[in-house]
XYZ file of C-alpha atoms in Angstrom:
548
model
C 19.479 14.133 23.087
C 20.622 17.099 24.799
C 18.887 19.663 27.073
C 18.401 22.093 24.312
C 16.979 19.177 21.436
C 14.623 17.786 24.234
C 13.297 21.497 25.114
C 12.801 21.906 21.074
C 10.849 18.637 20.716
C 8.678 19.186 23.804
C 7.541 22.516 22.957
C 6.914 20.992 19.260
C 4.988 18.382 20.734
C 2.935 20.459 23.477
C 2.106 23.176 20.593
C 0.905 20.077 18.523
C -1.202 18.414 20.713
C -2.784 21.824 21.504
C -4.312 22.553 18.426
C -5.617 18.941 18.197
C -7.391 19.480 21.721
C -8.684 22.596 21.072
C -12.372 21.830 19.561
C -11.980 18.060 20.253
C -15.663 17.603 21.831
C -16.959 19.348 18.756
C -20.479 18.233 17.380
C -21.014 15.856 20.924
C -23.518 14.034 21.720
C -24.261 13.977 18.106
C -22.228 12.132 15.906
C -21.238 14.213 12.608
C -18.299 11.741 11.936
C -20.116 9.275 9.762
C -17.196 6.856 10.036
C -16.692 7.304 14.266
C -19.815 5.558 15.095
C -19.231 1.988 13.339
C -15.758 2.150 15.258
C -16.641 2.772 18.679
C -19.996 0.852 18.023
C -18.016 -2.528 17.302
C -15.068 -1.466 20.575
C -18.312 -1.365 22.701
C -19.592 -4.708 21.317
C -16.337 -6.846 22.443
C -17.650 -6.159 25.901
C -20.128 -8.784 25.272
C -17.578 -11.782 25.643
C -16.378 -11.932 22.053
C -13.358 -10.365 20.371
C -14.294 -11.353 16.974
C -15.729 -8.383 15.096
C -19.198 -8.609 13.388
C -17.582 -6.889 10.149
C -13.929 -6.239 8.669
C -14.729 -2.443 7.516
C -11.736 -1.818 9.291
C -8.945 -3.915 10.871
C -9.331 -4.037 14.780
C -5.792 -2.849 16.313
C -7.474 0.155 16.688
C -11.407 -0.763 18.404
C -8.952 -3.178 20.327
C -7.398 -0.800 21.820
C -10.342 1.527 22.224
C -12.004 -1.448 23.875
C -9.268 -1.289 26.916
C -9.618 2.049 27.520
C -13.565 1.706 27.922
C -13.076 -1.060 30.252
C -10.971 0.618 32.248
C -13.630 3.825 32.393
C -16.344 1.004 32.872
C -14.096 0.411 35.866
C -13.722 3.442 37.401
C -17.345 4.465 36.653
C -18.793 1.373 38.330
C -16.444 1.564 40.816
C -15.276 -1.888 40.092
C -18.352 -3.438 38.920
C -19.578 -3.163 42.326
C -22.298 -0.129 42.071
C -23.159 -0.809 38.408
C -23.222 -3.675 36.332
C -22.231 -4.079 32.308
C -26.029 -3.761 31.223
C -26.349 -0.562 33.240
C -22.956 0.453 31.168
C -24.588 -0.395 27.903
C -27.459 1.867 28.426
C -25.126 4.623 29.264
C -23.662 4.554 26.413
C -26.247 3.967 24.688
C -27.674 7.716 25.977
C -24.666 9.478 27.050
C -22.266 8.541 23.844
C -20.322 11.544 24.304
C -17.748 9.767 27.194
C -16.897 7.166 24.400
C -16.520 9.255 21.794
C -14.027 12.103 23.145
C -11.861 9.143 24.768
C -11.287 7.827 21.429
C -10.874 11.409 19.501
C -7.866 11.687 22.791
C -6.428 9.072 22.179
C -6.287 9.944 18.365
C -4.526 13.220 19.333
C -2.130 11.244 21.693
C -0.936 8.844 18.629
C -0.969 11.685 16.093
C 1.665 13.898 18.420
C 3.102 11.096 19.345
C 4.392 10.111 15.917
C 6.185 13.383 15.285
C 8.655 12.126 17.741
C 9.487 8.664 15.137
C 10.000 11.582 12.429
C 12.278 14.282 14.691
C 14.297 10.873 15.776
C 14.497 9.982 12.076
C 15.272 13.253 10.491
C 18.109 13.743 13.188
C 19.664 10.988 12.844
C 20.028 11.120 8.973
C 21.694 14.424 9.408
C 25.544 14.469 10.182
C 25.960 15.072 13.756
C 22.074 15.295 14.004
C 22.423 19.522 13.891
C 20.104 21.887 12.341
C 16.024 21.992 12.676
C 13.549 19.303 12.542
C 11.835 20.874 9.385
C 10.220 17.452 9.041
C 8.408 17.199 12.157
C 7.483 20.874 12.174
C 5.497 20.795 9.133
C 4.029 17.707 10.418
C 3.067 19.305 13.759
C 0.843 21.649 11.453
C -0.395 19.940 9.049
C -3.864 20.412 8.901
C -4.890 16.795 7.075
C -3.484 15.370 11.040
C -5.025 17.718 12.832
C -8.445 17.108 11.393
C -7.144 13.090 12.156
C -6.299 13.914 15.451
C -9.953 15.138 16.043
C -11.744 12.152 15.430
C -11.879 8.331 16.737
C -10.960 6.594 13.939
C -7.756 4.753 13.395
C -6.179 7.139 10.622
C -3.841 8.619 13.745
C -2.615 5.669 15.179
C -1.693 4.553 11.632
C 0.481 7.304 10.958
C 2.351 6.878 14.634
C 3.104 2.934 13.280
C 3.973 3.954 10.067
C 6.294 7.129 11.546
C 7.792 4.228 13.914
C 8.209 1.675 10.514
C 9.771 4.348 8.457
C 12.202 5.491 11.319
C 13.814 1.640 11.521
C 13.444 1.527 7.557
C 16.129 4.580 7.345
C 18.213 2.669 10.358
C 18.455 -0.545 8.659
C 19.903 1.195 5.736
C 22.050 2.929 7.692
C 23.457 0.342 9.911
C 21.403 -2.994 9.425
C 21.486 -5.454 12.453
C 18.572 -7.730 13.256
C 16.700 -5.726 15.675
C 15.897 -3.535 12.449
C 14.598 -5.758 10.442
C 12.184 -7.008 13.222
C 10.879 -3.436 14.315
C 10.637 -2.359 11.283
C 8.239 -5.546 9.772
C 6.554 -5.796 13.128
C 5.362 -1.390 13.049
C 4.842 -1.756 9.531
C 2.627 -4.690 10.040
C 0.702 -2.543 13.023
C 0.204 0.053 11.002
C -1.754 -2.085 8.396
C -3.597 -3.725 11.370
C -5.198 0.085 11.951
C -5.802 1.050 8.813
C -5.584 -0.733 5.379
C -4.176 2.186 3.871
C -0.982 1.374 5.066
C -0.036 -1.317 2.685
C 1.525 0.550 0.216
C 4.295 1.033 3.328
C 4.834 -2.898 3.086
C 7.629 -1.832 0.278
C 9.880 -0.237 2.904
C 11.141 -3.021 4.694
C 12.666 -4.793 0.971
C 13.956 -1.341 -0.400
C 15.907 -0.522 2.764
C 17.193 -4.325 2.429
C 17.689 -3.506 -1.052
C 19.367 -0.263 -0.339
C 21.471 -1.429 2.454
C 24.694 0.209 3.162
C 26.421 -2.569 4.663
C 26.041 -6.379 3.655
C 23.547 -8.429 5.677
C 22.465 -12.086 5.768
C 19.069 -12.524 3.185
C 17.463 -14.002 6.330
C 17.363 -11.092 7.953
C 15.232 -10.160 5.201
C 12.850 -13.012 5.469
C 12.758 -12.191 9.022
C 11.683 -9.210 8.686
C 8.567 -10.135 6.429
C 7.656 -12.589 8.945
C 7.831 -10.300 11.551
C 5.670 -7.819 9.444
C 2.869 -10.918 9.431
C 3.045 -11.102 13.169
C 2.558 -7.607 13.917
C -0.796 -7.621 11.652
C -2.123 -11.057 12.885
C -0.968 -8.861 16.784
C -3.655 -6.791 16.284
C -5.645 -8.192 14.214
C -5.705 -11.560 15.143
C -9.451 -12.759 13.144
C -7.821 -12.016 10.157
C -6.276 -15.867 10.334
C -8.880 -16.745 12.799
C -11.821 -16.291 10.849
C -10.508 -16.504 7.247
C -13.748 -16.594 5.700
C -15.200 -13.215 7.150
C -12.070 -11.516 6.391
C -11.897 -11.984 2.967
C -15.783 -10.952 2.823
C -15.310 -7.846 3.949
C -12.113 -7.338 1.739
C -14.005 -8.713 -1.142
C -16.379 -5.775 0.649
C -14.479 -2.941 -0.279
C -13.383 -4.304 -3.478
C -16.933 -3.911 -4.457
C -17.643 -0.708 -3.492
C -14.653 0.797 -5.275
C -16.192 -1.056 -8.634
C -19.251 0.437 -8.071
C -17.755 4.017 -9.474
C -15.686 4.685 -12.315
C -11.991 5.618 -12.327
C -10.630 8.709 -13.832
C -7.151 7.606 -13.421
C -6.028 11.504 -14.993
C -8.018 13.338 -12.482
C -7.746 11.155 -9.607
C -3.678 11.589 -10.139
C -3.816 15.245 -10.399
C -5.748 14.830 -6.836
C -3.292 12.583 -5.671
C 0.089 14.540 -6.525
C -1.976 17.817 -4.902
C -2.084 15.945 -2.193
C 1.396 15.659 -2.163
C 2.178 18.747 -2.224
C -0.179 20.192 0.100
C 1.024 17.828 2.715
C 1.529 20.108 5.301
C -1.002 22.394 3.963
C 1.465 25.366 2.648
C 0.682 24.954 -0.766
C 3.150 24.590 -3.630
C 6.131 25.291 -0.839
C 5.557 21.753 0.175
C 5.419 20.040 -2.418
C 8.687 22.633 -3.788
C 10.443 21.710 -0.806
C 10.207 17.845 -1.056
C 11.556 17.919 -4.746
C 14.038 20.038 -3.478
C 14.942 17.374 -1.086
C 15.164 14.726 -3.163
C 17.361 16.490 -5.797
C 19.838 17.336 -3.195
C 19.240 13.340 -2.083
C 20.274 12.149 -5.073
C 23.123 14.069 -6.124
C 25.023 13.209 -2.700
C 22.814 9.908 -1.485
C 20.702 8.664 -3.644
C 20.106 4.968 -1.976
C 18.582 7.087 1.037
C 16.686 9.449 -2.115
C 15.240 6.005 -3.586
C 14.514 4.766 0.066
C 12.749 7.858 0.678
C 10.444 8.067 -2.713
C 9.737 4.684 -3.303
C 6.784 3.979 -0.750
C 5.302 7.558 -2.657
C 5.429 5.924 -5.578
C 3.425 3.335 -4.554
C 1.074 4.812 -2.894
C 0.487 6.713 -6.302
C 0.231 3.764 -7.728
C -2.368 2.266 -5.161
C -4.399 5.108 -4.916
C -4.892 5.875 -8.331
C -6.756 2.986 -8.873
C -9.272 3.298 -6.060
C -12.058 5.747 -6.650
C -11.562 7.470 -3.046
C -7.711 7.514 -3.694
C -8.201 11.095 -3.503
C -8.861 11.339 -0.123
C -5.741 13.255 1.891
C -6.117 10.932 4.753
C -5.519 7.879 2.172
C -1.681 9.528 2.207
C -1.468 9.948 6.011
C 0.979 6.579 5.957
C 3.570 8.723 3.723
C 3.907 11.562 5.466
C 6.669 10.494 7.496
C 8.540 10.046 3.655
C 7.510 13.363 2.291
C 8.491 15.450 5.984
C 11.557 13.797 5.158
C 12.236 14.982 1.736
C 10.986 18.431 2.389
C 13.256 18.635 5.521
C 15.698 17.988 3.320
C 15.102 20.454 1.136
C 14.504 23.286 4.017
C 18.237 22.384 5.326
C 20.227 24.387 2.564
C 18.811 27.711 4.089
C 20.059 26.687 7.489
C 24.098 26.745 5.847
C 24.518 30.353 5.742
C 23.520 30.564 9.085
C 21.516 33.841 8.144
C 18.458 33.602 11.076
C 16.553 35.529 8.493
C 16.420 33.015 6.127
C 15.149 30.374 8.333
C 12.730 32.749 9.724
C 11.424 33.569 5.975
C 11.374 29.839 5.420
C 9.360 29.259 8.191
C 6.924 32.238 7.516
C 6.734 30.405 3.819
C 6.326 26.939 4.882
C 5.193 26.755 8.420
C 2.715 29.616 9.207
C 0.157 28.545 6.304
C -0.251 24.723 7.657
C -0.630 26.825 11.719
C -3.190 29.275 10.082
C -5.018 26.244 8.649
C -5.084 24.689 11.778
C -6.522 27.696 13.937
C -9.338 28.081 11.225
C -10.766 24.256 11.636
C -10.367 24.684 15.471
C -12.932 27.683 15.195
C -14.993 25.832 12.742
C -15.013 22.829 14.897
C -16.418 24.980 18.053
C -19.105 26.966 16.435
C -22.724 25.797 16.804
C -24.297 23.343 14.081
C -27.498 23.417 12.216
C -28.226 19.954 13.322
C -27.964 20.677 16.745
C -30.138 23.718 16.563
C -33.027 21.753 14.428
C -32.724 18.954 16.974
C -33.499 21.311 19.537
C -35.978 22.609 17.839
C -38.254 19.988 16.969
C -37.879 18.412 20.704
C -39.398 21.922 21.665
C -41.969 21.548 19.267
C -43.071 18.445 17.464
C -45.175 16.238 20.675
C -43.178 13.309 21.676
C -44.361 9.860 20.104
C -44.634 10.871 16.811
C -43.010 9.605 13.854
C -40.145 11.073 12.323
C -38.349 10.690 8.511
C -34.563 11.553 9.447
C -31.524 10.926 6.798
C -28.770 9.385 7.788
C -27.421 9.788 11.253
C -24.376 11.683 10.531
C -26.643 14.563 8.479
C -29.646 14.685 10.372
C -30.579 16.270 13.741
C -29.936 13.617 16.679
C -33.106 12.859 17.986
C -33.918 10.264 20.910
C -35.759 6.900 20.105
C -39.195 6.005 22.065
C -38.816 3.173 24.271
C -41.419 1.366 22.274
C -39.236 1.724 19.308
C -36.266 0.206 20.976
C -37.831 -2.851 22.251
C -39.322 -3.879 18.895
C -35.633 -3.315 17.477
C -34.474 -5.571 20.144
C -36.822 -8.349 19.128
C -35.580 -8.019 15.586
C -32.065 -8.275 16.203
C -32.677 -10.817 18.886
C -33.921 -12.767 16.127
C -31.436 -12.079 13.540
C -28.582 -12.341 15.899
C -27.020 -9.128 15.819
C -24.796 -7.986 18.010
C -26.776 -4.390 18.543
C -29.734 -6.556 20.133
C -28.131 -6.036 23.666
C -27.652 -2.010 22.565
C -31.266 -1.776 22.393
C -32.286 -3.919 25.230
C -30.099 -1.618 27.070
C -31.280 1.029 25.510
C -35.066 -0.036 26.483
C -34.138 -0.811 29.854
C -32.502 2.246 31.186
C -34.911 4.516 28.734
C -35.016 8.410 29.859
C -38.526 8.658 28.973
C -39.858 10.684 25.651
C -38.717 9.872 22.458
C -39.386 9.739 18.787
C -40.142 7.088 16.550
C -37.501 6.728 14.011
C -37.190 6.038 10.117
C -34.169 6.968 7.952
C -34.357 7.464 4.426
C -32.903 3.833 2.928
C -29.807 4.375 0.485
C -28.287 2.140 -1.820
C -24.456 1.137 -1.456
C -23.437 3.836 -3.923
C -25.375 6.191 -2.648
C -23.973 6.080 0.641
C -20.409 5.291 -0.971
C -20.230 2.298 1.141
C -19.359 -1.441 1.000
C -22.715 -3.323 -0.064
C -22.470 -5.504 3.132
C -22.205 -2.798 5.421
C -24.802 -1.168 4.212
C -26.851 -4.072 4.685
C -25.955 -4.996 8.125
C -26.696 -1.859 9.305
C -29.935 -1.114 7.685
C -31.181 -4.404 9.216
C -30.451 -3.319 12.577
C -32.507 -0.400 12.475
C -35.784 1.088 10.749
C -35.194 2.203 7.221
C -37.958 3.367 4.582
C -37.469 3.031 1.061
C -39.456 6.208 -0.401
C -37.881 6.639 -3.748
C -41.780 5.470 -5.227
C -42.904 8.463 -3.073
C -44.580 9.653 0.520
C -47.304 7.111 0.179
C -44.844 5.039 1.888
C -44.081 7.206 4.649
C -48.267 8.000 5.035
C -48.364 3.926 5.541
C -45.761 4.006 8.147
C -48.087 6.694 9.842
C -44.825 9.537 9.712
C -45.943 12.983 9.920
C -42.354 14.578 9.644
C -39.771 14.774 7.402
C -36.124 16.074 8.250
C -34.528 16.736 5.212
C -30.675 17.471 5.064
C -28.502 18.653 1.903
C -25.656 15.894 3.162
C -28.002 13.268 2.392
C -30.434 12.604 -0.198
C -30.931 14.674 -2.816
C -32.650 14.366 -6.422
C -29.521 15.633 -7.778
C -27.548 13.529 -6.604
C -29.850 10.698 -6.263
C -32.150 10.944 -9.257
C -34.025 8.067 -7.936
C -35.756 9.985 -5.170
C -37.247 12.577 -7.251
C -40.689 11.223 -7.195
C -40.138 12.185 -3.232
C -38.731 15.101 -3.027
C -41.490 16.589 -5.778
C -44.187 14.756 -3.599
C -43.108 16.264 -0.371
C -42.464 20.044 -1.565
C -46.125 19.870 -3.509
C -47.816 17.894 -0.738
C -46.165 18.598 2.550
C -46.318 21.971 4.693
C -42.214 23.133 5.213
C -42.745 23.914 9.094
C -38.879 25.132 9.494
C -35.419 25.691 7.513
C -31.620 25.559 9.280
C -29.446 26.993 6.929
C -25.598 27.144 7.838
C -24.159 31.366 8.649
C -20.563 32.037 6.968
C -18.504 32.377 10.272
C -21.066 31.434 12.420
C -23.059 28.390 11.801
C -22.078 25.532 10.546
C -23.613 22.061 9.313
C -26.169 21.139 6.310
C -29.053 22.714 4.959
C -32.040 21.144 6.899
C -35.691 21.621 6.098
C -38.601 19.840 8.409
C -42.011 19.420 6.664
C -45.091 18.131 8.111
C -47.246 15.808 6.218
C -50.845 14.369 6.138
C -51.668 11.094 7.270
């Protein structure tokens, strides 16, 4: 690369990683993320001597590697394991979180950068004598569904980095072939599905580009390939073969959640091509761009056209039969694909060699997906409603008392009473959890005060979660079923209910109606949080006192 090209690419990169550090801590100690905490709770639990995870939510490349890097802070804040030990390490994280958190949402923003670098490689080298602007990674460096990624500790940003590095030998064994392609590209690919299943639509690369092969090359290579593709998902997540049985459970898992909602296959596609398009958050210029691209693909090259839709289509077709399909971050694995296309597209403009036009592309393209990015760093820094009412009622409700809170990620954080904790420890001592040491930690190293803590109980669908997960979790901690109505909190002896428009609602929940009409005849509303355009952000949260 020369001195100019590396110059472009670091400034690219630095400019990148800048908007995904800016706002990074947002929301810590509490935990608004309702996906972060299950992550870094089960990169914590390996600590306790065992690599096999307690649940296959997610594949484990990803707390794996989360795991390392707390060890090594476990290292450097014990100094060694000789002023602390690993139970006085448990309770720290048990009430300072916010350490293991922003390590993980770091490294997210490393791996999400990072992969721009697999798409400015590939891009280049596609292009004869590798001139003209990285469009591709550009757009990417903006795009505000990464950014968002890049701010949380979840596994959606090392995914993309594997799948960047998978598509970038998929377009080189096309090009050229050779051995060492087929391997890298089966072994990233097969990474990227052991962070995130999401990926496995990207499992079609590795046959098209054998399929669409410029040069002949031995079907082994092929084979190869695939098996290479099985080693790099057994790499990182190793259980998978290990412990067959709770795989498949927790695969069967999500397989059940998605049939617990119906499909609108018309809508969910409309979401799904949007999503397309709005890839690097500029709108219909996008989406323009990449059929652009592909056009001008096809009329000069279309095996590298095919190469570069095919994966798209099948993520369409993936997606649009899973209920969440919708999600942007679902698409994060084709990115690389669509950069491609639109760069493609972008590159006519550059032929005149009028600066104007690039500049007007750029203004068109570019500046929307920047703009995007700037407004969820401000969002992500301003003050929360759950942090205010959690300051609130620790100012103003006595310690000791018993408190109704939603679920963790739309309620207030509140501390648990030491009491609390040790009775949770006996129960998951008994049921052999692996949070039992959490809260003997927790107990041991206690800061003093406290709450005690119930959280409204939700069904699977409620929560849109996998049944099993669900019900791990609500045995680990103290749930209270009050859709028959606050008679059941009066027998658990709670005198305050947090309410939160993220969680329960009789709208949405029709089953808790009986509460909610109980609790807005019966109970005394002591305080509202309501989010401030521009100001505040967070749910609606309303605390009521009630009799005994």
């Amino acid at each position: 690369m020369s001195r100019r090209g590396l110059a472009g690419l670091s400034a690219l990169l630095f400019s990148a990683l800048l908007v995904r550090l800016v706002g990074i801590a947002w929301g810590l100690p509490h935990t608004f993320n309702g996906d972060e905490p299950h992550l870094v709770n089960l990169a914590v639990s390996f600590g306790g001597g065992s690599l096999r995870p307690y649940a296959f939510k997610y594949p484990t490349l990803w707390p794996y590697l989360l795991f390392i890097l707390y060890g090594l802070y476990f290292l450097l804040w014990s100094c060694l394991g000789l002023c602390r030990g690993l139970g006085a390490f448990v309770g720290h994280f048990a009430w300072h979180p916010a350490p293991f958190y922003l390590m993980g949402r770091v490294l997210s923003a490393f791996f999400s950068v990072a992969g721009l670098a697999w798409v400015w490689k590939m891009e280049r080298e596609a292009r004869p004598g590798g001139e003209g602007l990285a469009w591709g990674a550009i757009l990417l460096a903006f795009s505000p569904v990464l950014s968002e990624l890049g701010h949380a500790a979840k596994p959606d940003s090392l995914m993309f980095f594997l799948a960047a590095a998978g598509w970038y030998w998929a377009f080189r064994l096309q090009r050229e072939g050779g051995r060492l392609s087929y391997w890298a590209c089966g072994f990233f690919l097969g990474l990227a599905f052991s962070a995130q299943y999401t990926a496995l639509p990207l499992w079609s690369l590795l046959p098209l580009a054998h399929v669409l092969r410029l040069s002949e090359r031995p079907h082994r290579f092929l084979l190869e390939g695939l098996a290479a593709l099985g080693l790099g998902f057994l790499a990182g997540t190793p259980y998978a073969l290990l412990d067959f049985p709770g795989f498949w459970a927790g695969i069967r898992d999500h397989m059940e959640q998605a049939a617990l909602y119906p499909v609108n296959r018309r809508e969910l596609l409309k979401s799904i091509l949007a999503n397309m398009a709005g890839f690097s958050g500029s709108g219909l210029a996008g989406g323009a761009a990449c059929l652009l691209g592909f056009f001008l693909l096809a009329a000069g090259r279309s095996r590298l056209a095919l190469l570069s839709a095919g994966p798209l289509l099948f993520y369409i077709l993936a997606l649009s039969g899973n209920p969440d399909g919708g999600w942007p971050r679902y698409l994060a694995g084709g990115y690389p694909g669509l950069a491609f296309l639109a760069s493609r597209g972008l590159s006519w403009i550059e032929r005149p060699r009028k600066a104007w036009l690039a500049a007007a592309a750029a203004l068109i393209v570019v500046l929307p997906g920047f703009l995007s990015c700037l407004s969820l760093d401000r969002e992500m820094r301003r003050a929360d409603t759950r942090q205010e009412a959690a300051r609130w009622i620790r100012e103003n409700i006595p310690a000791g008392e018993a408190v109704l809170l939603d679920q963790p990620d739309a309620s207030p954080g509140l501390p648990m009473a030491r009491e609390q904790a040790l009775e949770l420890w006996e129960r998951t001592r008994r049921l052999g959890s692996p949070r039992a040491r959490l809260y003997r930690a927790m107990a041991d190293f206690h800061p003093g005060g406290g709450y005690r803590i119930y959280r409204i109980q939700h069904s699977a669908r409620g929560m849109d979660a996998s049944p099993r997960h669900v019900a791990l979790s609500q045995a680990d901690s103290s749930y209270a079923d009050v859709r028959p109505g606050l008679d059941v909190a009066k027998a658990l002896r709670i005198r305050y209910v947090v309410t939160s428009s993220y969680g329960a609602r009789p709208d949405r929940e029709p089953e808790y109606a009986m509460f909610f009409e109980e609790l807005a005849r019966d109970g005394r509303l002591l305080r509202t949080f309501s989010p401030v355009p521009g100001r505040l952000n967070g749910p609606v949260l309303q605390v009521y006192g009630i009799m005994r």
